Amino acid sequence: MTEQTTRAQASAERKAVPDNDIPERNPWPALWALVIGFFMILVDTTIVSVANPAIKQALDPSTNNLDNVVWVTSAYLLAYAVPLLVTGRLGDRFGPKRIYLIGLVIFTLASLACGLSGTLEMLIIARAVQGIGAALMTPQTMAVITRTFPPNRRGAAMGLWGATAGVATLVGPLAGGLLVDAFGWQWIFFINIPVGIAAFVLAWIFVPNLATHPHRFDVIGVVLSGVGLFLIVFGLQEGEHYDWAAWVWGMIVAGIVVMGIFIWTQARTKSEPLVPLDLFKDRNFGVSNFAIAAVGFTVTSMSLPLMFFIQLARGLTPTQSALLLIPMAVLSGVLAPFAGKLLDRTDPRFLLVPGLLMVGGSLLWYASLMNVDTPIWMFLLPSALMGIGNAGMWGPLATTATRNLPMHQAGAGSGIYNTTRTVGSVIGSAAIAAFMQNRLEANLPGAADAAGSFGGGTLPPFVVDGFSQAMAQSILLPAGVMIIGVIAVLFLRRPVTTAATADWKAAQTEIPAR
């Protein structure tokens, strides 16, 4: 009886260890420090959309093909998307703080190179390097949230993550407009240098050294995913330019085949695969990844036709164009933290379904307004609707995806989630360029061969109506993809966090990396 009592006491002590040994560390300062870098990444995506006409006029003024300047965004997104699967694992292996700081240095130096670029080709290369830096940084932000906040309080933290996305949608275009108008397009990149330095210092001070976990790296998986993505995106990007020649379709089909082989190899890899397919056994993780790909596609592709219409058909400056997005950014930033707190107590579908529906509805609203007779102030209305929808979209999706991730695979799961988001963005960027060119040819036959260039200022009156119709039709593409995202989130289920909470508590006893 004494031996049984001793064993029972020892067992009780072992069970109590995780709760008693949880470090009393406030995770919020670390999150705020990381959010600065994440904010900079998002701003650098949105800031370029406003500057595209100015960049085209400065570095590519001799053609009417919009797909050339779109590569300034697509190169960044492609270089961003391809490494994300492995950079998430790097955070697990070497510590998220270390990898984040390395990525931040690369991103900041590449920003300097972007601003100093004298040709479009140089700018595209520098943007690709910038994308690699962003790929190192992004998974670490979500991994730190997953590993430092308990599952039942993670919604509020992801709410801040979502609010950051909302505020960036304002600061990016607005700062871009002000900088382009006052100093030139180069300064949309130079502004990253002081921000990057401040972000480095704060992350160095406040982000903790978390425990590391050994991982093997699937080199074959990295190569296959990279090749497959490149073939698909390049084919979509250049298809209209080459009249959808047979070799273009061959590239796209080859890319799909390579991605199929990649998934097959991941399922058969006996060592550690690049993508742990077991994570997709959690329905919410799989559905959230599909939905965030649709969101990435929509958010990236919607800005290009909207900004070209506002600036070229309606004659607004980049700054004036950005001001039309104020309702979206303000409402998203204000409401996102409240949505995150509400998510901790409710079914994610109660926020995500109306949120995504409002974003899709706002795009249809934009399309109906895109003509020369609409008063400019009316574009503030769909902007406000989109802001409310964003609050119920970014944070809730990220929280739902990461709620039940095992702690030792937090980086891997974050890498997968951000990969699907960025792949959606890459495909959206490529697809909208092709679709816009197609709509321009349909509404303005011979536009690609005409003298002059889109991007050189306000359009002449005789082409404004056709151009406006082309841009309005183009924005229907992201609206349709968003409806697919709505259908996807209907398959989510309310998460049970008991096991995830126990896993999180146990992880707090791990010895942190030094």
Coordinates of C-alpha atoms in Angstrom, one line a residue:
M1 CA 0.0 0.0 0.0
T2 CA 2.9 2.4 0.8
E3 CA 4.5 1.7 -2.5
Q4 CA 1.2 2.4 -4.4
T5 CA 0.8 5.6 -2.5
T6 CA 4.4 6.7 -3.3
R7 CA 3.8 5.9 -7.0
A8 CA 0.5 7.9 -7.0
Q9 CA 2.2 10.9 -5.4
A10 CA 5.1 10.7 -7.9
S11 CA 2.6 10.5 -10.8
A12 CA 0.7 13.5 -9.4
E13 CA 3.9 15.5 -9.1
R14 CA 4.9 14.7 -12.7
K15 CA 1.5 15.8 -14.0
A16 CA 1.8 19.1 -12.1
V17 CA 5.2 20.0 -13.5
P18 CA 4.0 21.5 -16.7
D19 CA 1.6 23.9 -15.0
N20 CA 4.0 24.8 -12.2
D21 CA 7.0 25.3 -14.5
I22 CA 5.4 27.5 -17.1
P23 CA 7.6 30.6 -17.2
E24 CA 5.8 33.8 -16.2
R25 CA 6.7 35.5 -19.4
N26 CA 4.4 38.1 -21.0
P27 CA 4.3 37.2 -24.7
W28 CA 2.9 40.5 -25.9
P29 CA 6.2 42.5 -26.1
A30 CA 7.7 39.8 -28.4
L31 CA 4.6 39.8 -30.6
W32 CA 4.6 43.6 -30.9
A33 CA 8.3 43.5 -31.9
L34 CA 7.7 40.8 -34.6
V35 CA 4.6 42.6 -35.9
I36 CA 6.8 45.5 -36.9
G37 CA 8.7 43.3 -39.4
F38 CA 5.5 41.5 -40.5
F39 CA 4.0 45.0 -41.1
M40 CA 6.9 46.0 -43.2
I41 CA 6.5 42.9 -45.4
L42 CA 2.8 43.6 -46.0
V43 CA 3.4 47.3 -46.6
D44 CA 6.0 46.4 -49.2
T45 CA 3.5 44.4 -51.1
T46 CA 0.7 47.0 -51.1
I47 CA 3.0 50.0 -51.5
V48 CA 4.1 48.7 -54.9
S49 CA 0.6 48.4 -56.3
V50 CA 0.2 52.2 -56.0
A51 CA 3.6 52.9 -57.5
N52 CA 3.2 50.5 -60.5
P53 CA 2.1 53.2 -63.0
A54 CA 5.1 55.4 -61.9
I55 CA 7.5 52.4 -62.1
K56 CA 6.2 51.5 -65.6
Q57 CA 6.6 55.1 -66.8
A58 CA 10.2 55.3 -65.4
L59 CA 11.6 51.9 -66.3
D60 CA 9.3 50.5 -69.0
P61 CA 7.7 53.4 -70.9
S62 CA 7.9 51.9 -74.5
T63 CA 5.3 49.2 -74.4
N64 CA 1.6 48.8 -73.6
N65 CA 2.0 45.3 -72.1
L66 CA 1.1 45.4 -68.4
D67 CA 2.7 42.1 -67.6
N68 CA 6.2 43.5 -67.6
V69 CA 5.7 45.8 -64.6
V70 CA 3.6 43.1 -62.9
W71 CA 6.8 41.1 -62.6
V72 CA 7.9 43.6 -59.9
T73 CA 5.2 42.1 -57.7
S74 CA 5.3 38.5 -59.1
A75 CA 9.1 38.1 -58.7
Y76 CA 8.8 39.2 -55.1
L77 CA 5.9 36.8 -54.5
L78 CA 7.5 33.9 -56.3
A79 CA 10.7 34.2 -54.3
Y80 CA 8.6 34.6 -51.2
A81 CA 6.5 31.6 -51.8
V82 CA 9.0 28.9 -52.8
P83 CA 11.2 28.9 -49.7
L84 CA 8.4 29.2 -47.1
L85 CA 8.1 25.5 -46.6
V86 CA 11.7 25.1 -45.6
T87 CA 12.1 28.4 -43.8
G88 CA 9.3 27.4 -41.4
R89 CA 11.4 24.3 -40.6
L90 CA 14.5 26.4 -40.2
G91 CA 12.7 28.2 -37.4
D92 CA 12.0 24.9 -35.6
R93 CA 15.5 23.8 -36.1
F94 CA 17.6 26.9 -35.3
G95 CA 15.0 29.0 -33.4
P96 CA 12.5 31.4 -34.8
K97 CA 14.3 34.5 -33.4
R98 CA 17.6 33.7 -35.2
I99 CA 15.9 33.0 -38.6
Y100 CA 13.7 36.1 -38.3
L101 CA 16.7 38.4 -37.7
I102 CA 18.6 36.9 -40.6
G103 CA 15.6 37.4 -42.9
L104 CA 15.1 41.0 -41.6
V105 CA 18.7 41.8 -42.6
I106 CA 18.3 40.4 -46.1
F107 CA 15.0 42.2 -46.6
T108 CA 16.4 45.5 -45.5
L109 CA 19.5 45.4 -47.7
A110 CA 17.4 44.2 -50.6
S111 CA 15.2 47.2 -50.1
L112 CA 18.2 49.5 -50.5
A113 CA 19.1 47.6 -53.8
C114 CA 15.5 48.1 -55.0
G115 CA 15.7 51.8 -54.5
L116 CA 19.0 52.1 -56.3
S117 CA 17.8 50.0 -59.4
G118 CA 18.2 51.8 -62.7
T119 CA 16.4 49.3 -64.9
L120 CA 13.3 47.2 -64.6
E121 CA 15.4 44.0 -64.7
M122 CA 17.5 45.2 -61.8
L123 CA 14.4 46.0 -59.8
I124 CA 12.9 42.6 -60.4
I125 CA 16.0 40.8 -59.3
A126 CA 16.3 43.0 -56.1
R127 CA 12.6 42.3 -55.4
A128 CA 13.2 38.6 -55.7
V129 CA 16.0 38.9 -53.0
Q130 CA 13.6 40.9 -50.9
G131 CA 11.1 38.0 -51.2
I132 CA 13.7 35.6 -49.9
G133 CA 14.1 37.8 -46.8
A134 CA 10.4 37.9 -46.3
A135 CA 10.1 34.2 -46.6
L136 CA 12.6 33.8 -43.7
M137 CA 10.7 36.2 -41.5
T138 CA 7.0 35.4 -42.0
P139 CA 6.7 31.9 -40.6
Q140 CA 8.5 32.9 -37.5
T141 CA 5.8 35.4 -36.5
M142 CA 3.0 32.8 -36.5
A143 CA 5.3 30.2 -34.9
V144 CA 6.1 32.5 -32.0
I145 CA 2.4 33.2 -31.5
T146 CA 1.6 29.5 -31.6
R147 CA 4.4 28.6 -29.1
T148 CA 4.0 31.5 -26.6
F149 CA 0.2 32.0 -26.4
P150 CA -2.1 29.2 -25.1
P151 CA -4.7 28.0 -27.6
N152 CA -7.6 29.5 -25.7
R153 CA -6.0 33.0 -25.8
R154 CA -4.5 32.8 -29.3
G155 CA -7.4 34.5 -31.0
A156 CA -6.5 37.8 -29.4
A157 CA -2.9 37.5 -30.6
M158 CA -3.9 36.5 -34.1
G159 CA -6.4 39.5 -33.9
L160 CA -3.4 41.8 -33.7
W161 CA -1.8 39.8 -36.6
G162 CA -5.0 40.5 -38.6
A163 CA -5.1 44.1 -37.5
T164 CA -1.6 44.5 -38.8
A165 CA -2.7 43.4 -42.2
G166 CA -5.6 45.8 -42.1
V167 CA -3.5 48.8 -41.1
A168 CA -0.8 47.9 -43.7
T169 CA -3.5 48.1 -46.4
L170 CA -3.8 51.8 -45.5
V171 CA -0.2 52.7 -44.7
G172 CA 1.2 50.9 -47.8
P173 CA -0.9 52.7 -50.5
L174 CA -1.0 56.0 -48.6
A175 CA 2.7 56.1 -47.9
G176 CA 3.3 54.9 -51.4
G177 CA 1.2 57.7 -52.8
L178 CA 2.9 60.4 -50.7
L179 CA 6.4 59.1 -51.4
V180 CA 5.9 58.7 -55.1
D181 CA 4.3 62.1 -55.5
A182 CA 6.9 63.9 -53.3
F183 CA 10.2 62.0 -53.9
G184 CA 9.8 59.4 -56.6
W185 CA 9.0 55.7 -56.6
Q186 CA 12.5 54.8 -55.2
W187 CA 11.5 56.0 -51.8
I188 CA 8.9 53.3 -51.4
F189 CA 11.9 51.0 -50.8
F190 CA 14.3 53.4 -49.1
I191 CA 11.7 53.9 -46.3
N192 CA 12.2 50.2 -45.3
I193 CA 15.8 50.9 -44.1
P194 CA 15.0 52.8 -40.9
V195 CA 12.0 50.6 -40.2
G196 CA 14.2 47.5 -40.6
I197 CA 16.8 48.8 -38.2
A198 CA 14.2 49.6 -35.6
A199 CA 12.6 46.2 -36.1
F200 CA 15.9 44.4 -35.7
V201 CA 16.7 46.1 -32.4
L202 CA 13.3 45.5 -30.9
A203 CA 13.2 41.8 -31.9
W204 CA 16.7 41.3 -30.5
I205 CA 15.6 42.7 -27.2
F206 CA 12.1 41.3 -26.7
V207 CA 11.7 38.0 -28.7
P208 CA 12.7 35.1 -26.5
N209 CA 15.0 32.2 -27.6
L210 CA 12.6 29.3 -27.8
A211 CA 13.6 25.6 -27.7
T212 CA 14.7 24.1 -31.0
H213 CA 13.8 20.8 -32.5
P214 CA 15.9 18.7 -34.9
H215 CA 14.7 18.3 -38.4
R216 CA 15.9 16.8 -41.7
F217 CA 15.4 18.8 -44.8
D218 CA 13.8 17.3 -47.8
V219 CA 16.0 18.6 -50.6
I220 CA 14.0 16.7 -53.4
G221 CA 10.8 18.3 -52.1
V222 CA 12.3 21.8 -52.1
V223 CA 13.4 21.3 -55.8
L224 CA 10.2 19.8 -57.0
S225 CA 8.0 22.5 -55.3
G226 CA 10.2 25.3 -56.6
V227 CA 10.2 24.0 -60.2
G228 CA 6.5 23.3 -60.2
L229 CA 5.5 26.7 -58.9
F230 CA 7.9 28.5 -61.3
L231 CA 6.5 26.7 -64.4
I232 CA 2.9 27.4 -63.4
V233 CA 3.4 31.1 -62.6
F234 CA 5.6 31.9 -65.5
G235 CA 3.1 30.3 -67.9
L236 CA 0.2 32.3 -66.5
Q237 CA 2.3 35.5 -66.4
E238 CA 3.5 35.4 -70.0
G239 CA 0.6 33.5 -71.6
E240 CA -1.2 36.6 -73.0
H241 CA 2.0 38.1 -74.2
Y242 CA 2.8 35.0 -76.3
D243 CA -0.9 34.6 -77.5
W244 CA -1.2 31.4 -75.4
A245 CA 1.1 29.4 -77.6
A246 CA 1.3 25.7 -77.2
W247 CA 4.6 25.9 -75.3
V248 CA 3.0 28.2 -72.7
W249 CA 0.3 25.6 -72.0
G250 CA 3.0 23.0 -72.0
M251 CA 4.7 24.9 -69.2
I252 CA 1.6 25.2 -67.1
V253 CA 0.7 21.5 -67.6
A254 CA 4.3 20.5 -66.7
G255 CA 4.1 22.6 -63.6
I256 CA 0.9 20.9 -62.5
V257 CA 2.5 17.5 -63.1
V258 CA 5.6 18.4 -61.1
M259 CA 3.4 19.6 -58.2
G260 CA 1.5 16.3 -58.4
I261 CA 4.9 14.4 -58.2
F262 CA 5.9 16.6 -55.3
I263 CA 2.7 15.7 -53.3
W264 CA 3.3 12.0 -54.2
T265 CA 6.9 12.1 -52.9
Q266 CA 5.7 13.8 -49.7
A267 CA 3.3 11.0 -49.0
R268 CA 6.0 8.3 -49.6
T269 CA 9.0 9.9 -47.9
K270 CA 10.0 7.7 -45.1
S271 CA 12.2 10.3 -43.4
E272 CA 10.9 13.7 -42.6
P273 CA 8.9 15.2 -45.6
L274 CA 9.0 18.9 -46.4
V275 CA 5.2 19.0 -45.9
P276 CA 4.0 16.7 -43.1
L277 CA 0.8 15.6 -44.6
D278 CA -0.4 14.3 -41.2
L279 CA -1.1 17.9 -40.3
F280 CA -3.9 17.9 -42.9
K281 CA -5.7 15.2 -40.9
D282 CA -6.9 18.2 -38.8
R283 CA -9.8 19.3 -41.0
N284 CA -9.6 22.9 -39.8
F285 CA -5.9 23.1 -40.8
G286 CA -6.6 21.8 -44.3
V287 CA -9.7 23.9 -44.9
S288 CA -8.0 27.1 -43.6
N289 CA -5.1 26.5 -46.0
F290 CA -7.4 26.2 -49.0
A291 CA -9.3 29.4 -47.9
I292 CA -6.2 31.4 -47.3
A293 CA -5.0 30.6 -50.8
A294 CA -8.3 32.1 -52.1
V295 CA -7.8 35.1 -49.9
G296 CA -4.2 35.6 -51.1
F297 CA -5.3 35.4 -54.7
T298 CA -8.1 37.9 -54.1
V299 CA -6.2 40.5 -52.1
T300 CA -3.3 40.5 -54.5
S301 CA -5.2 40.5 -57.8
M302 CA -7.9 43.1 -56.8
S303 CA -5.5 46.0 -56.3
L304 CA -4.0 46.2 -59.8
P305 CA -7.2 46.8 -61.9
L306 CA -8.6 49.1 -59.2
M307 CA -5.5 51.3 -59.0
F308 CA -5.0 51.4 -62.8
F309 CA -8.7 52.5 -63.2
I310 CA -8.6 55.1 -60.4
Q311 CA -5.3 56.7 -61.6
L312 CA -5.5 56.4 -65.4
A313 CA -9.3 56.5 -66.1
R314 CA -10.2 58.9 -63.4
G315 CA -7.0 60.9 -63.2
L316 CA -6.3 60.7 -59.4
T317 CA -2.8 60.9 -58.1
P318 CA -1.3 57.9 -56.2
T319 CA -1.9 59.7 -52.9
Q320 CA -5.5 60.5 -53.8
S321 CA -6.0 56.8 -54.8
A322 CA -4.7 55.6 -51.5
L323 CA -7.0 57.9 -49.6
L324 CA -10.0 56.0 -51.0
L325 CA -8.7 53.0 -49.0
I326 CA -8.9 54.7 -45.6
P327 CA -12.3 53.2 -44.6
M328 CA -11.0 49.7 -45.3
A329 CA -7.8 50.0 -43.4
V330 CA -9.3 51.9 -40.4
L331 CA -12.3 49.5 -39.9
S332 CA -10.1 46.4 -40.4
G333 CA -7.5 47.6 -37.9
V334 CA -10.1 48.7 -35.3
L335 CA -12.3 45.6 -35.5
A336 CA -9.7 42.8 -36.0
P337 CA -8.7 42.6 -32.3
F338 CA -12.4 42.3 -31.2
A339 CA -12.9 39.6 -33.8
G340 CA -9.9 37.7 -32.4
K341 CA -11.3 37.8 -28.9
L342 CA -14.7 36.7 -30.1
L343 CA -13.2 33.8 -32.0
D344 CA -11.8 32.4 -28.7
R345 CA -15.4 31.8 -27.6
T346 CA -17.3 30.9 -30.8
D347 CA -17.4 28.8 -33.9
P348 CA -14.9 30.2 -36.5
R349 CA -17.6 30.0 -39.2
F350 CA -19.7 32.7 -37.5
L351 CA -16.9 35.2 -38.3
L352 CA -15.4 33.8 -41.5
V353 CA -18.5 33.2 -43.6
P354 CA -19.9 36.8 -43.3
G355 CA -16.3 38.2 -43.4
L356 CA -15.4 36.6 -46.7
L357 CA -18.9 37.3 -48.2
M358 CA -18.5 41.0 -47.4
V359 CA -15.1 41.1 -49.1
G360 CA -16.5 39.4 -52.2
G361 CA -19.5 41.7 -52.2
S362 CA -17.3 44.7 -51.9
L363 CA -15.5 43.7 -55.1
L364 CA -18.8 43.3 -57.0
W365 CA -19.7 46.7 -55.7
Y366 CA -16.4 48.2 -57.0
A367 CA -17.0 46.6 -60.4
S368 CA -20.4 48.3 -60.6
L369 CA -18.9 51.7 -59.8
M370 CA -16.0 51.6 -62.2
N371 CA -17.1 54.0 -64.9
V372 CA -16.4 57.7 -65.5
D373 CA -19.8 58.9 -64.3
T374 CA -19.5 57.6 -60.7
P375 CA -18.7 60.3 -58.1
I376 CA -15.3 59.6 -56.6
W377 CA -16.6 59.6 -53.0
M378 CA -18.8 56.6 -53.7
F379 CA -15.6 54.4 -53.8
L380 CA -15.4 54.9 -50.1
L381 CA -18.4 52.7 -49.5
P382 CA -17.2 49.4 -50.8
S383 CA -13.9 50.2 -49.1
A384 CA -15.7 50.4 -45.8
L385 CA -17.5 47.1 -46.4
M386 CA -14.2 45.4 -47.3
G387 CA -12.6 46.7 -44.1
I388 CA -15.4 45.0 -42.0
G389 CA -14.9 41.8 -44.0
N390 CA -11.1 41.9 -43.5
A391 CA -11.6 42.0 -39.7
G392 CA -13.4 38.7 -39.9
M393 CA -11.0 37.1 -42.4
W394 CA -7.3 37.4 -41.6
G395 CA -7.0 36.8 -37.9
P396 CA -9.8 34.1 -37.7
L397 CA -8.3 32.1 -40.5
A398 CA -4.8 32.1 -39.0
T399 CA -6.1 31.2 -35.6
T400 CA -8.2 28.4 -36.9
A401 CA -5.3 27.0 -38.9
T402 CA -2.8 27.0 -36.0
R403 CA -5.1 26.2 -33.1
N404 CA -4.2 22.5 -32.8
L405 CA -0.7 22.5 -34.3
P406 CA 1.8 20.3 -32.4
M407 CA 4.4 22.6 -30.8
H408 CA 7.3 20.8 -32.4
Q409 CA 5.8 21.4 -35.8
A410 CA 4.7 25.0 -35.2
G411 CA 7.2 26.3 -37.8
A412 CA 6.3 23.7 -40.3
G413 CA 2.6 24.4 -40.0
S414 CA 3.2 28.1 -40.2
G415 CA 5.4 27.6 -43.3
I416 CA 2.7 25.6 -45.0
Y417 CA 0.0 28.1 -44.2
N418 CA 2.0 31.0 -45.4
T419 CA 3.1 29.1 -48.5
T420 CA -0.5 28.4 -49.5
R421 CA -1.4 32.1 -48.9
T422 CA 1.6 33.3 -50.9
V423 CA 1.1 30.8 -53.7
G424 CA -2.5 32.1 -54.0
S425 CA -1.0 35.6 -54.2
V426 CA 1.5 34.6 -56.9
I427 CA -1.1 32.9 -59.0
G428 CA -3.5 35.8 -58.4
S429 CA -0.8 38.3 -59.6
A430 CA 0.0 36.3 -62.7
A431 CA -3.7 35.5 -63.5
I432 CA -4.9 39.1 -63.1
A433 CA -2.1 40.3 -65.5
A434 CA -3.3 37.9 -68.2
F435 CA -6.9 38.6 -67.6
M436 CA -6.5 42.3 -67.7
Q437 CA -4.6 42.1 -71.0
N438 CA -7.3 39.9 -72.3
R439 CA -10.1 42.3 -71.3
L440 CA -8.1 45.2 -72.7
E441 CA -7.9 43.5 -76.1
A442 CA -11.6 42.6 -76.0
N443 CA -12.7 46.2 -75.1
L444 CA -9.9 48.1 -77.0
P445 CA -8.9 45.9 -79.9
G446 CA -5.2 46.5 -80.9
A447 CA -4.4 48.2 -77.6
A448 CA -1.1 46.3 -77.2
D449 CA 0.1 47.5 -80.5
A450 CA -1.0 51.1 -80.2
A451 CA 1.3 54.1 -80.0
G452 CA 1.9 55.5 -76.5
S453 CA 1.7 53.6 -73.3
F454 CA -0.7 52.8 -70.4
G455 CA 1.0 54.2 -67.3
G456 CA 2.0 57.5 -68.9
G457 CA -0.8 59.6 -67.2
T458 CA -4.5 60.1 -67.6
L459 CA -5.9 58.3 -70.7
P460 CA -7.3 60.2 -73.7
P461 CA -11.1 60.4 -73.6
F462 CA -11.7 58.1 -76.6
V463 CA -10.2 55.1 -74.8
V464 CA -11.5 55.8 -71.2
D465 CA -14.8 53.9 -71.5
G466 CA -13.2 50.8 -73.0
F467 CA -10.4 50.8 -70.5
S468 CA -12.8 51.3 -67.6
Q469 CA -14.9 48.3 -68.8
A470 CA -11.8 46.2 -69.0
M471 CA -10.8 47.0 -65.4
A472 CA -14.3 46.5 -64.1
Q473 CA -14.5 43.1 -65.8
S474 CA -11.0 42.2 -64.4
I475 CA -12.0 42.7 -60.8
L476 CA -14.8 40.1 -61.2
L477 CA -12.0 37.4 -61.3
P478 CA -10.9 38.0 -57.6
A479 CA -14.6 38.3 -56.6
G480 CA -15.3 34.8 -58.0
V481 CA -12.3 33.3 -56.3
M482 CA -13.5 34.8 -53.0
I483 CA -16.8 33.0 -53.3
I484 CA -14.8 29.7 -53.6
G485 CA -13.2 30.7 -50.2
V486 CA -16.7 31.2 -48.7
I487 CA -17.7 27.7 -49.8
A488 CA -14.5 26.2 -48.3
V489 CA -14.9 27.7 -44.8
L490 CA -18.4 26.2 -44.5
F491 CA -16.6 22.9 -43.9
L492 CA -14.8 24.1 -40.8
R493 CA -15.7 22.8 -37.4
R494 CA -15.6 24.3 -34.0
P495 CA -12.1 23.3 -32.6
V496 CA -11.6 21.4 -29.4
T497 CA -8.6 22.8 -27.7
T498 CA -8.1 20.4 -24.7
A499 CA -5.3 18.4 -26.2
A500 CA -3.7 21.4 -27.8
T501 CA -3.6 23.2 -24.5
A502 CA -2.0 20.2 -22.8
D503 CA 0.6 20.1 -25.6
W504 CA 1.3 23.8 -25.2
K505 CA 1.7 23.6 -21.4
A506 CA 4.1 20.6 -21.8
A507 CA 6.1 22.6 -24.4
Q508 CA 6.7 25.4 -21.9
T509 CA 9.0 23.2 -19.9
E510 CA 11.5 22.7 -22.8
I511 CA 14.9 24.2 -22.4
P512 CA 15.1 27.3 -24.6
A513 CA 17.9 27.7 -27.2
R514 CA 20.9 29.7 -26.1

